[in-house]
Amino acid sequence: MGLAPEACFVFFGAPEPEGSAHRHPFRQNRDFFYLTEFDEPEAILVLCGGKSHLFVQDRDESREIWTGERYGAERAAGIFRVDEAHRLLDFDSKLDLFLKDSKSVYFTLGESPARDAKILKAISNSSRHRGKGRFGNLPVHDPFPHLSLLRSVKDELEIDRMRRACSATAKAHLHLLKRVRAGMTEFDASNEFQYWLFKQGATELGYAPIFASGFNATTLHYVRNNDALKHGDLLLVDAAGEVEGYTADLTQTFPVSGTFSPEQRKIYQAVLDVNREITRMTAPGVNYRALHSRSVELLTESLLSLGVLSGDLRENIHSNAYRPYFPHGLGHYLGLDVHDAGIYHEEGRDFELQPGMILTNEPGLYFRERGSPFHGIGVRIEDDLLVTAKGAEVLTRELPRDVDAIESLRTIASA
Ligand SMILES: [Mn+2]
């Protein structure tokens, strides 16, 4: 990473949840989880002098009766593969010691005034010790860009978890595809999906699920999920599960009745063609902007050939005429967060994909305008791609996507 060898890194985990702990369960800060996998509140990680130090809350029977067993410093060191574990109460005094022999501090300022104050106090103490007149205050750098880069390239362990999250998610989508029928509600479909998702090994939902039928599918973040599923409508399902902290992100769109209408089929096929082309293009050295631009070009071509837009391809792209129909980006990095850490542009340059990166491929088309033959159709097809040495692997490939495959599964379902 080209970081100063005598640097001292400080990372804070997520605090105790505010309000009722069982209304808002604890969720570890994702950078902190990435670095430690330690899942208790108020923890702190310090990397200094070639060693890792984890600061944790003390064991406390009167608290544990409410919030569950804590590791405590003694046990945490063995379990979490840090060099030393300490009591949280000793953090301030230990940090003073660490900074005595450091040349710089890596810490993200500005996230919490209380935390900033702790770090600035320790820097001030160390300046007194080192002779401020000679050396000045220790410089503070932001570790965020380094972590973004680290987190965006997944190692084998992370890829294994992503494979399991994507597989469980694809299996639950396939189950849903076979089971949904008119007369159910979006809520029923969501329950059916989640039951299977968790049966397949997922432990959490990766994000608020979207079960959007008919016109609801043209609202990108529809989460009400309570309408009745009607014959003739499409159902767009954007939902996925997490395995050991890593989440999939998958969208499928299929007809509530057995078959697509001619209009629905045209839109579905146009989106699927783009999804497939983007998968073919994805490889090391390609950048996200190129993938997004290609999807815009292909979707705009389709809008022209369907008669939704008219005129010149380039003009329709430059004037953003396609935007009402494709208002979102082609995808995003995926991992510990559904919109994961990672760099898209760096100092004005597009950042090239590398093996081990995982990103979503989610073209879509949405028609909200009245009078259009496609009114009320919303289609999105989202896969998760692992960038490999030569191309991309579709981690969500267990879910069939072809029109024929979907229709035959739906026919079995409604028989
Ligand atoms: Mn997505």
Short mmCIF file of C-alpha atoms and ligand atoms in Angstrom, two decimals:
data_model
loop_
_atom_site.label_atom_id
_atom_site.label_comp_id
_atom_site.label_asym_id
_atom_site.label_seq_id
_atom_site.Cartn_x
_atom_site.Cartn_y
_atom_site.Cartn_z
CA MET A 1 0.00 0.00 0.00
CA GLY A 2 3.00 2.30 0.21
CA LEU A 3 2.12 3.40 3.72
CA ALA A 4 4.59 4.78 6.23
CA PRO A 5 6.04 1.89 8.25
CA GLU A 6 5.88 3.86 11.47
CA ALA A 7 2.24 4.79 11.01
CA CYS A 8 -0.41 4.03 13.58
CA PHE A 9 -3.90 3.10 12.35
CA VAL A 10 -6.99 3.55 14.49
CA PHE A 11 -10.40 2.11 13.55
CA PHE A 12 -13.57 2.36 15.60
CA GLY A 13 -16.33 -0.23 15.41
CA ALA A 14 -20.02 0.68 15.51
CA PRO A 15 -21.36 2.03 18.82
CA GLU A 16 -24.17 0.49 20.87
CA PRO A 17 -27.42 0.83 18.88
CA GLU A 18 -29.50 3.81 19.94
CA GLY A 19 -32.90 3.29 21.50
CA SER A 20 -34.31 -0.15 22.00
CA ALA A 21 -31.66 -2.72 21.11
CA HIS A 22 -34.17 -5.29 19.95
CA ARG A 23 -35.84 -2.77 17.61
CA HIS A 24 -32.50 -1.87 15.98
CA PRO A 25 -30.17 -4.84 16.27
CA PHE A 26 -26.44 -4.18 16.36
CA ARG A 27 -24.71 -4.14 13.01
CA GLN A 28 -20.95 -3.83 12.92
CA ASN A 29 -19.33 -1.06 10.89
CA ARG A 30 -18.38 -2.76 7.61
CA ASP A 31 -14.76 -1.60 7.53
CA PHE A 32 -14.36 -2.81 11.10
CA PHE A 33 -15.97 -6.15 10.23
CA TYR A 34 -13.63 -6.45 7.24
CA LEU A 35 -10.58 -5.87 9.41
CA THR A 36 -11.58 -7.90 12.48
CA GLU A 37 -14.89 -9.82 12.06
CA PHE A 38 -15.44 -8.78 15.67
CA ASP A 39 -19.15 -8.24 16.16
CA GLU A 40 -19.57 -6.43 19.48
CA PRO A 41 -20.30 -2.70 19.88
CA GLU A 42 -17.79 -0.03 20.93
CA ALA A 43 -14.68 -1.98 19.88
CA ILE A 44 -11.50 -0.30 18.60
CA LEU A 45 -8.69 -1.69 16.45
CA VAL A 46 -5.19 -0.20 16.47
CA LEU A 47 -2.48 -1.33 14.05
CA CYS A 48 0.79 0.00 15.33
CA GLY A 49 4.45 -1.04 15.58
CA GLY A 50 3.78 -4.12 13.45
CA LYS A 51 1.11 -5.42 15.83
CA SER A 52 -2.68 -5.49 15.94
CA HIS A 53 -4.49 -4.45 19.11
CA LEU A 54 -8.19 -4.99 19.70
CA PHE A 55 -9.96 -3.07 22.47
CA VAL A 56 -13.17 -4.64 23.72
CA GLN A 57 -15.82 -4.12 26.36
CA ASP A 58 -15.38 -5.93 29.66
CA ARG A 59 -17.55 -8.88 30.50
CA ASP A 60 -20.46 -7.69 32.61
CA GLU A 61 -23.13 -10.04 33.89
CA SER A 62 -25.64 -7.24 34.48
CA ARG A 63 -25.39 -6.17 30.80
CA GLU A 64 -24.97 -9.63 29.34
CA ILE A 65 -28.33 -10.70 30.76
CA TRP A 66 -29.84 -8.18 28.29
CA THR A 67 -27.56 -8.18 25.27
CA GLY A 68 -25.86 -11.58 25.35
CA GLU A 69 -22.47 -12.92 26.21
CA ARG A 70 -19.43 -10.78 25.51
CA TYR A 71 -16.01 -12.15 24.60
CA GLY A 72 -14.02 -9.96 26.94
CA ALA A 73 -10.34 -9.18 26.30
CA GLU A 74 -9.00 -12.54 27.50
CA ARG A 75 -10.97 -14.63 25.04
CA ALA A 76 -11.04 -12.15 22.16
CA ALA A 77 -7.30 -12.35 21.47
CA GLY A 78 -7.41 -16.08 20.76
CA ILE A 79 -10.57 -16.05 18.72
CA PHE A 80 -10.03 -12.99 16.51
CA ARG A 81 -6.41 -13.47 15.47
CA VAL A 82 -5.13 -10.15 16.79
CA ASP A 83 -1.75 -9.91 18.48
CA GLU A 84 -3.17 -8.42 21.64
CA ALA A 85 -6.61 -7.73 23.07
CA HIS A 86 -7.14 -5.08 25.71
CA ARG A 87 -9.85 -3.67 27.91
CA LEU A 88 -11.67 -0.76 26.30
CA LEU A 89 -11.04 1.22 29.49
CA ASP A 90 -7.29 1.19 28.73
CA PHE A 91 -7.62 2.67 25.24
CA ASP A 92 -6.64 6.27 26.02
CA SER A 93 -3.52 5.39 27.98
CA LYS A 94 -2.41 2.75 25.45
CA LEU A 95 -2.92 5.11 22.54
CA ASP A 96 -0.63 7.64 24.20
CA LEU A 97 2.03 4.93 24.38
CA PHE A 98 1.52 3.84 20.75
CA LEU A 99 1.82 7.38 19.41
CA LYS A 100 5.10 8.04 21.22
CA ASP A 101 6.95 6.00 18.60
CA SER A 102 4.79 6.78 15.57
CA LYS A 103 5.45 9.16 12.70
CA SER A 104 1.87 9.50 11.49
CA VAL A 105 -1.71 8.56 12.34
CA TYR A 106 -4.26 7.03 9.98
CA PHE A 107 -7.74 7.82 11.18
CA THR A 108 -10.94 9.04 9.51
CA LEU A 109 -11.78 12.39 11.09
CA GLY A 110 -15.26 13.86 11.07
CA GLU A 111 -17.44 10.83 11.80
CA SER A 112 -17.90 11.44 15.52
CA PRO A 113 -16.86 14.47 17.59
CA ALA A 114 -16.19 12.27 20.64
CA ARG A 115 -13.85 10.00 18.68
CA ASP A 116 -12.11 12.92 16.99
CA ALA A 117 -11.51 14.41 20.44
CA LYS A 118 -9.91 11.17 21.70
CA ILE A 119 -7.49 11.05 18.78
CA LEU A 120 -6.63 14.76 18.89
CA LYS A 121 -6.01 14.53 22.61
CA ALA A 122 -3.59 11.62 22.10
CA ILE A 123 -1.83 13.52 19.30
CA SER A 124 -1.50 16.53 21.56
CA ASN A 125 -0.07 14.39 24.38
CA SER A 126 2.45 12.79 22.04
CA SER A 127 3.54 16.19 20.72
CA ARG A 128 4.42 17.26 24.25
CA HIS A 129 6.41 14.08 24.67
CA ARG A 130 8.28 14.31 21.34
CA GLY A 131 8.98 18.02 21.41
CA LYS A 132 6.43 19.89 19.38
CA GLY A 133 8.82 22.73 18.52
CA ARG A 134 11.06 20.31 16.71
CA PHE A 135 8.60 17.94 15.05
CA GLY A 136 5.14 19.55 15.18
CA ASN A 137 1.98 17.49 15.54
CA LEU A 138 1.78 14.02 14.06
CA PRO A 139 0.17 14.23 10.62
CA VAL A 140 -3.26 12.58 10.28
CA HIS A 141 -4.16 10.73 7.08
CA ASP A 142 -7.45 9.19 6.04
CA PRO A 143 -7.24 5.36 5.68
CA PHE A 144 -10.53 5.32 3.73
CA PRO A 145 -9.11 5.15 0.18
CA HIS A 146 -6.76 2.32 1.14
CA LEU A 147 -9.61 0.36 2.70
CA SER A 148 -11.83 0.96 -0.34
CA LEU A 149 -9.20 -0.58 -2.56
CA LEU A 150 -8.59 -3.50 -0.21
CA ARG A 151 -12.29 -4.21 0.19
CA SER A 152 -13.04 -4.03 -3.52
CA VAL A 153 -10.67 -6.90 -4.37
CA LYS A 154 -12.02 -10.02 -2.69
CA ASP A 155 -9.77 -12.83 -1.42
CA GLU A 156 -10.63 -16.54 -1.52
CA LEU A 157 -12.48 -16.52 1.81
CA GLU A 158 -14.61 -13.58 0.73
CA ILE A 159 -15.29 -15.09 -2.68
CA ASP A 160 -16.43 -18.31 -0.98
CA ARG A 161 -18.91 -16.36 1.14
CA MET A 162 -20.12 -14.42 -1.90
CA ARG A 163 -20.61 -17.68 -3.80
CA ARG A 164 -22.73 -19.04 -0.96
CA ALA A 165 -24.76 -15.82 -0.66
CA CYS A 166 -25.36 -15.73 -4.42
CA SER A 167 -26.22 -19.42 -4.59
CA ALA A 168 -28.69 -19.27 -1.69
CA THR A 169 -30.26 -16.17 -3.22
CA ALA A 170 -30.55 -17.65 -6.72
CA LYS A 171 -32.11 -20.84 -5.30
CA ALA A 172 -34.69 -18.82 -3.36
CA HIS A 173 -35.51 -16.82 -6.51
CA LEU A 174 -35.95 -20.04 -8.47
CA HIS A 175 -38.24 -21.43 -5.78
CA LEU A 176 -40.27 -18.22 -5.91
CA LEU A 177 -40.46 -18.36 -9.71
CA LYS A 178 -42.09 -21.79 -9.42
CA ARG A 179 -44.48 -20.87 -6.62
CA VAL A 180 -45.93 -17.41 -7.29
CA ARG A 181 -49.45 -17.25 -8.68
CA ALA A 182 -52.22 -14.71 -9.09
CA GLY A 183 -54.23 -14.23 -5.92
CA MET A 184 -51.13 -14.07 -3.74
CA THR A 185 -49.90 -10.68 -2.61
CA GLU A 186 -46.45 -9.15 -2.93
CA PHE A 187 -46.20 -9.74 0.81
CA ASP A 188 -46.95 -13.46 0.39
CA ALA A 189 -44.27 -13.67 -2.28
CA SER A 190 -41.80 -11.92 0.00
CA ASN A 191 -42.54 -14.35 2.84
CA GLU A 192 -42.18 -17.34 0.55
CA PHE A 193 -38.87 -15.99 -0.74
CA GLN A 194 -37.46 -15.28 2.70
CA TYR A 195 -38.44 -18.67 4.05
CA TRP A 196 -36.44 -20.36 1.29
CA LEU A 197 -33.59 -17.90 1.43
CA PHE A 198 -32.97 -18.59 5.10
CA LYS A 199 -33.45 -22.34 4.59
CA GLN A 200 -30.65 -22.16 2.01
CA GLY A 201 -28.21 -20.78 4.56
CA ALA A 202 -28.60 -17.02 4.35
CA THR A 203 -28.60 -15.36 7.77
CA GLU A 204 -29.85 -11.86 6.94
CA LEU A 205 -31.47 -9.94 4.12
CA GLY A 206 -28.81 -7.95 2.31
CA TYR A 207 -31.10 -4.93 1.89
CA ALA A 208 -34.78 -3.93 1.99
CA PRO A 209 -36.40 -6.32 -0.50
CA ILE A 210 -38.46 -5.05 -3.44
CA PHE A 211 -41.51 -7.09 -4.52
CA ALA A 212 -43.09 -4.88 -7.15
CA SER A 213 -45.90 -6.08 -9.41
CA GLY A 214 -47.39 -4.27 -12.39
CA PHE A 215 -46.92 -0.51 -12.37
CA ASN A 216 -45.19 -0.71 -8.95
CA ALA A 217 -42.14 -2.06 -10.78
CA THR A 218 -41.61 1.35 -12.37
CA THR A 219 -40.85 2.76 -8.91
CA LEU A 220 -37.18 1.93 -8.43
CA HIS A 221 -37.20 1.62 -4.64
CA TYR A 222 -40.73 0.34 -4.14
CA VAL A 223 -40.74 -1.34 -0.71
CA ARG A 224 -44.42 -1.27 0.31
CA ASN A 225 -44.74 -4.85 -1.01
CA ASN A 226 -48.44 -5.25 -0.23
CA ASP A 227 -50.39 -5.25 -3.54
CA ALA A 228 -52.28 -8.21 -4.93
CA LEU A 229 -50.57 -10.11 -7.76
CA LYS A 230 -52.77 -9.92 -10.84
CA HIS A 231 -53.00 -11.93 -14.05
CA GLY A 232 -51.23 -10.10 -16.84
CA ASP A 233 -48.79 -8.27 -14.56
CA LEU A 234 -45.07 -8.75 -14.27
CA LEU A 235 -43.53 -9.21 -10.83
CA LEU A 236 -40.13 -7.60 -10.31
CA VAL A 237 -38.25 -9.05 -7.33
CA ASP A 238 -35.04 -7.39 -6.15
CA ALA A 239 -34.06 -9.25 -2.99
CA ALA A 240 -31.06 -11.13 -1.68
CA GLY A 241 -29.46 -12.67 1.35
CA GLU A 242 -26.26 -12.36 3.26
CA VAL A 243 -23.86 -15.14 4.30
CA GLU A 244 -21.27 -14.41 7.00
CA GLY A 245 -21.52 -10.68 6.39
CA TYR A 246 -21.41 -10.78 2.57
CA THR A 247 -24.50 -10.08 0.48
CA ALA A 248 -25.76 -11.00 -2.95
CA ASP A 249 -27.90 -8.57 -5.00
CA LEU A 250 -30.29 -10.18 -7.47
CA THR A 251 -33.30 -9.03 -9.48
CA GLN A 252 -35.60 -11.15 -11.60
CA THR A 253 -38.77 -10.14 -13.44
CA PHE A 254 -41.38 -12.68 -14.53
CA PRO A 255 -45.07 -12.84 -15.50
CA VAL A 256 -47.58 -13.56 -12.71
CA SER A 257 -49.53 -15.61 -15.25
CA GLY A 258 -47.70 -18.26 -17.24
CA THR A 259 -46.56 -16.16 -20.15
CA PHE A 260 -45.23 -12.74 -21.12
CA SER A 261 -47.51 -10.51 -23.21
CA PRO A 262 -45.92 -9.53 -26.58
CA GLU A 263 -45.01 -6.09 -25.16
CA GLN A 264 -43.58 -7.52 -21.96
CA ARG A 265 -41.57 -10.04 -23.91
CA LYS A 266 -40.01 -7.36 -26.13
CA ILE A 267 -38.90 -5.31 -23.16
CA TYR A 268 -37.69 -8.34 -21.21
CA GLN A 269 -35.65 -9.61 -24.16
CA ALA A 270 -34.13 -6.17 -24.76
CA VAL A 271 -32.97 -5.97 -21.13
CA LEU A 272 -31.72 -9.57 -21.12
CA ASP A 273 -29.66 -8.95 -24.27
CA VAL A 274 -27.94 -6.05 -22.52
CA ASN A 275 -27.33 -8.08 -19.36
CA ARG A 276 -25.69 -10.82 -21.45
CA GLU A 277 -23.57 -8.39 -23.48
CA ILE A 278 -22.29 -6.72 -20.29
CA THR A 279 -21.34 -10.12 -18.85
CA ARG A 280 -19.36 -10.86 -22.02
CA MET A 281 -17.59 -7.48 -21.85
CA THR A 282 -16.64 -7.65 -18.19
CA ALA A 283 -12.94 -8.47 -17.72
CA PRO A 284 -9.81 -7.11 -16.07
CA GLY A 285 -8.78 -3.79 -17.59
CA VAL A 286 -12.34 -2.76 -18.49
CA ASN A 287 -13.76 0.08 -16.41
CA TYR A 288 -17.23 0.59 -14.96
CA ARG A 289 -17.95 3.67 -17.06
CA ALA A 290 -17.35 1.69 -20.26
CA LEU A 291 -19.83 -0.95 -19.10
CA HIS A 292 -22.45 1.63 -18.15
CA SER A 293 -22.00 3.52 -21.45
CA ARG A 294 -22.37 0.33 -23.44
CA SER A 295 -25.60 -0.50 -21.59
CA VAL A 296 -26.95 2.99 -22.33
CA GLU A 297 -26.07 2.58 -25.99
CA LEU A 298 -27.76 -0.82 -26.29
CA LEU A 299 -30.88 0.15 -24.35
CA THR A 300 -31.25 3.36 -26.39
CA GLU A 301 -30.94 1.31 -29.58
CA SER A 302 -33.78 -0.88 -28.32
CA LEU A 303 -35.92 2.13 -27.42
CA LEU A 304 -35.41 3.40 -30.98
CA SER A 305 -36.27 0.08 -32.61
CA LEU A 306 -39.35 -0.28 -30.38
CA GLY A 307 -40.51 3.15 -31.51
CA VAL A 308 -40.38 4.63 -27.99
CA LEU A 309 -37.71 7.10 -29.09
CA SER A 310 -37.07 8.44 -32.57
CA GLY A 311 -34.14 10.03 -34.32
CA ASP A 312 -30.41 9.58 -34.02
CA LEU A 313 -28.80 7.21 -31.50
CA ARG A 314 -26.04 9.63 -30.41
CA GLU A 315 -28.44 12.55 -30.03
CA ASN A 316 -30.81 10.50 -27.88
CA ILE A 317 -27.87 9.55 -25.67
CA HIS A 318 -26.40 13.07 -25.44
CA SER A 319 -29.77 14.66 -24.67
CA ASN A 320 -30.47 12.00 -22.01
CA ALA A 321 -33.70 11.09 -23.81
CA TYR A 322 -33.21 7.51 -22.63
CA ARG A 323 -33.04 8.50 -18.96
CA PRO A 324 -36.77 8.28 -18.11
CA TYR A 325 -36.60 4.62 -19.20
CA PHE A 326 -33.18 3.76 -17.71
CA PRO A 327 -32.73 6.17 -14.80
CA HIS A 328 -30.15 4.24 -12.77
CA GLY A 329 -26.58 3.07 -13.18
CA LEU A 330 -25.70 -0.30 -14.65
CA GLY A 331 -24.33 -1.60 -11.37
CA HIS A 332 -22.08 -1.19 -8.35
CA TYR A 333 -19.50 -3.02 -6.30
CA LEU A 334 -20.88 -5.70 -4.01
CA GLY A 335 -19.62 -7.38 -0.84
CA LEU A 336 -19.95 -6.47 2.84
CA ASP A 337 -22.30 -3.71 1.74
CA VAL A 338 -24.86 -3.96 -1.03
CA HIS A 339 -23.29 -0.78 -2.42
CA ASP A 340 -19.82 -1.86 -1.48
CA ALA A 341 -16.59 0.03 -1.01
CA GLY A 342 -14.58 0.44 -4.17
CA ILE A 343 -13.16 3.05 -6.48
CA TYR A 344 -14.89 4.02 -9.75
CA HIS A 345 -12.79 7.04 -10.71
CA GLU A 346 -9.42 8.16 -9.40
CA GLU A 347 -7.96 11.58 -10.09
CA GLY A 348 -10.06 11.99 -13.21
CA ARG A 349 -9.27 8.52 -14.54
CA ASP A 350 -11.58 5.54 -14.68
CA PHE A 351 -10.52 2.76 -12.40
CA GLU A 352 -9.89 -0.54 -14.15
CA LEU A 353 -11.52 -3.75 -12.98
CA GLN A 354 -9.20 -6.35 -11.46
CA PRO A 355 -9.60 -10.08 -10.82
CA GLY A 356 -11.41 -10.59 -7.51
CA MET A 357 -13.69 -7.59 -7.86
CA ILE A 358 -17.43 -8.27 -7.67
CA LEU A 359 -20.01 -6.00 -9.24
CA THR A 360 -23.64 -6.11 -10.20
CA ASN A 361 -24.92 -6.14 -13.78
CA GLU A 362 -28.46 -4.74 -13.62
CA PRO A 363 -29.83 -3.11 -16.75
CA GLY A 364 -33.52 -2.20 -16.66
CA LEU A 365 -36.30 -0.47 -18.58
CA TYR A 366 -39.30 1.26 -16.99
CA PHE A 367 -42.35 2.80 -18.66
CA ARG A 368 -44.41 5.20 -16.59
CA GLU A 369 -45.96 7.35 -19.32
CA ARG A 370 -49.64 6.94 -20.12
CA GLY A 371 -50.58 6.07 -23.68
CA SER A 372 -47.42 4.06 -24.36
CA PRO A 373 -48.02 0.45 -25.45
CA PHE A 374 -45.47 -0.39 -22.75
CA HIS A 375 -47.19 1.62 -19.99
CA GLY A 376 -46.73 0.04 -16.57
CA ILE A 377 -43.95 -2.34 -17.59
CA GLY A 378 -40.85 -2.37 -15.41
CA VAL A 379 -38.12 -4.93 -16.06
CA ARG A 380 -34.75 -5.29 -14.37
CA ILE A 381 -32.42 -8.27 -14.65
CA GLU A 382 -29.60 -8.24 -12.13
CA ASP A 383 -26.71 -10.67 -11.80
CA ASP A 384 -23.58 -10.56 -9.68
CA LEU A 385 -20.29 -10.82 -11.58
CA LEU A 386 -16.93 -11.94 -10.23
CA VAL A 387 -14.09 -10.55 -12.33
CA THR A 388 -11.75 -13.45 -13.15
CA ALA A 389 -8.32 -13.56 -14.83
CA LYS A 390 -9.88 -13.57 -18.30
CA GLY A 391 -13.47 -12.42 -17.96
CA ALA A 392 -16.34 -12.71 -15.54
CA GLU A 393 -18.12 -15.49 -13.68
CA VAL A 394 -21.86 -15.06 -13.08
CA LEU A 395 -22.25 -15.90 -9.39
CA THR A 396 -26.06 -15.84 -9.67
CA ARG A 397 -26.18 -18.21 -12.66
CA GLU A 398 -28.41 -20.82 -10.99
CA LEU A 399 -31.47 -18.72 -11.82
CA PRO A 400 -32.80 -19.29 -15.38
CA ARG A 401 -33.22 -16.06 -17.35
CA ASP A 402 -34.39 -17.04 -20.84
CA VAL A 403 -38.01 -16.30 -21.75
CA ASP A 404 -38.64 -19.95 -22.68
CA ALA A 405 -37.17 -21.27 -19.44
CA ILE A 406 -39.22 -18.85 -17.35
CA GLU A 407 -42.43 -19.61 -19.23
CA SER A 408 -41.99 -23.37 -18.89
CA LEU A 409 -41.30 -23.03 -15.14
CA ARG A 410 -44.35 -20.78 -14.79
CA THR A 411 -46.50 -23.25 -16.73
CA ILE A 412 -45.49 -26.02 -14.33
CA ALA A 413 -46.25 -23.65 -11.49
CA SER A 414 -49.77 -22.80 -12.61
CA ALA A 415 -50.65 -26.39 -13.63
MN MN B 1 -28.09 -3.72 -7.19
#
